[in-house]
CSV table of C-alpha atoms in Angstrom, one decimal:
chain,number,residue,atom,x,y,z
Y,376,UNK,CA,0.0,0.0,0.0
Y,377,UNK,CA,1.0,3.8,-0.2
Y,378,UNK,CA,0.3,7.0,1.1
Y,379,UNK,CA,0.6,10.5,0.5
Y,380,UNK,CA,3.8,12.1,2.2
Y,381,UNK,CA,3.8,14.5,5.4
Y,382,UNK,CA,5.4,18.3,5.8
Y,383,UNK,CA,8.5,16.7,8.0
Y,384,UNK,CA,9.4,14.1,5.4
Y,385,UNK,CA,8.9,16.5,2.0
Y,386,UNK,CA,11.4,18.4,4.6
Y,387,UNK,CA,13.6,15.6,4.8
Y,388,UNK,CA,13.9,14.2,1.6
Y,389,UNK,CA,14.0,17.5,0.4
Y,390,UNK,CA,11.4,17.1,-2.1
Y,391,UNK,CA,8.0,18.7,-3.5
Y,392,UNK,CA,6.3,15.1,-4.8
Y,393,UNK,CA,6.4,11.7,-4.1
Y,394,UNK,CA,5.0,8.9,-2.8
Y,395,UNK,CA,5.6,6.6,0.3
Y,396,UNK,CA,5.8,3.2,0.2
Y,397,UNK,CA,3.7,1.8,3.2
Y,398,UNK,CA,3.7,-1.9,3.0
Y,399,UNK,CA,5.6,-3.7,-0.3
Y,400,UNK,CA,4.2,-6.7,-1.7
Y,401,UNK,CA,5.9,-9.6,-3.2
Y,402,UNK,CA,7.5,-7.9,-6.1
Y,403,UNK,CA,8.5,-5.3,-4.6
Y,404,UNK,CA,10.2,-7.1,-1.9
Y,405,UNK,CA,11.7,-9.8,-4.0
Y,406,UNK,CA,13.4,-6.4,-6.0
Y,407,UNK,CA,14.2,-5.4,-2.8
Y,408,UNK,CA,11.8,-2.3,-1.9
Y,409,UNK,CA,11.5,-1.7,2.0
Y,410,UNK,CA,8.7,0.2,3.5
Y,411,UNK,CA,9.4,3.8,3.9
Y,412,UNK,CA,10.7,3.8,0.4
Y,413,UNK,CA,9.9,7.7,-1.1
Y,414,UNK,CA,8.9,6.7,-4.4
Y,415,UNK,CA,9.6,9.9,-6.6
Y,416,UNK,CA,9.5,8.2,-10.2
Y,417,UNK,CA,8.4,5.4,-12.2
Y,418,UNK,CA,10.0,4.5,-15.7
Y,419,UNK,CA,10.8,8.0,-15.9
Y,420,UNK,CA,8.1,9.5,-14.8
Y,421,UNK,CA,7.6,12.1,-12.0
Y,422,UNK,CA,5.1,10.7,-9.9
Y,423,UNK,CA,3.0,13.7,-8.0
Y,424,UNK,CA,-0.6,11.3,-6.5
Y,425,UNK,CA,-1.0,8.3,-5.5
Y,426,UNK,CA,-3.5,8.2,-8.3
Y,427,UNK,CA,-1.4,8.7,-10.7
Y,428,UNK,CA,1.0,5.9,-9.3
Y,429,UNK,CA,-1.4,3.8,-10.0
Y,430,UNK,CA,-2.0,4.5,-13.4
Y,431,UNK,CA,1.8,4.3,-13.8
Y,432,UNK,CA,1.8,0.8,-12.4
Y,433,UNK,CA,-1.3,-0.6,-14.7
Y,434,UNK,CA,0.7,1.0,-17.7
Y,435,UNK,CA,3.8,-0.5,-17.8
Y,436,UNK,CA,4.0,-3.7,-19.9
Y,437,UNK,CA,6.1,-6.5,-18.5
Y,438,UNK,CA,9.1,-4.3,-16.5
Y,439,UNK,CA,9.5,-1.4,-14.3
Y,440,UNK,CA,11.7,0.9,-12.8
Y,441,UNK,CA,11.0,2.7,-9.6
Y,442,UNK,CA,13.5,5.6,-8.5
Y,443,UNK,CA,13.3,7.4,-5.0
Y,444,UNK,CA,14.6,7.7,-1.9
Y,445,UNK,CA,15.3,4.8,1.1
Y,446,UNK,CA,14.3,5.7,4.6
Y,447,UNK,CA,17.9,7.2,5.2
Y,448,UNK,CA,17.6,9.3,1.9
Y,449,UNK,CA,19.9,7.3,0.0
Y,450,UNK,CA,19.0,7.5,-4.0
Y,451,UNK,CA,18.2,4.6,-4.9
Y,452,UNK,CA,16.3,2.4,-8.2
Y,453,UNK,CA,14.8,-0.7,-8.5
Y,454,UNK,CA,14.7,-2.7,-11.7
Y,455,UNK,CA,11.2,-4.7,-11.0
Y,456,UNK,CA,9.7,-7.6,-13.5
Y,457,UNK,CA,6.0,-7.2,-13.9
């Protein structure tokens, strides 16, 4: 599941958009996607709502890449078969 970022961690990721990975599921995990993970693109693409996220996810074909931020801020992406 996601949700919608709070003032104190925009603040701390130092960031305007994005979305927080609650609780991963399988493929996520298995890529290696931790809860807490700021999720701030996917394939590319600036992702602003939860929304929107998910119309990200139903649109990519077989592969995706999410980019964003681990709990400790580190910049990280994930390479994630579909």
């Amino acid at each position: 599941s996601f949700r919608m970022p709070n003032e104190e961690e925009l603040e701390k990721f130092e960031a305007n958009d994005g979305i927080i990975l609650q609780q991963a599921n399988h493929s996520f995990m298995e890529a290696g996607l931790e809860n807490g993970f700021f999720i701030q693109e996917i394939n590319g693409k600036k992702v602003e709502s939860i929304d929107q996220l998910y119309l990200l996810l139903l649109g990519a074909r077989k592969s995706l890449t999410i980019s964003g931020l681990t709990p400790e801020g580190k910049s990280k992406s994930y390479d994630i078969d579909w």
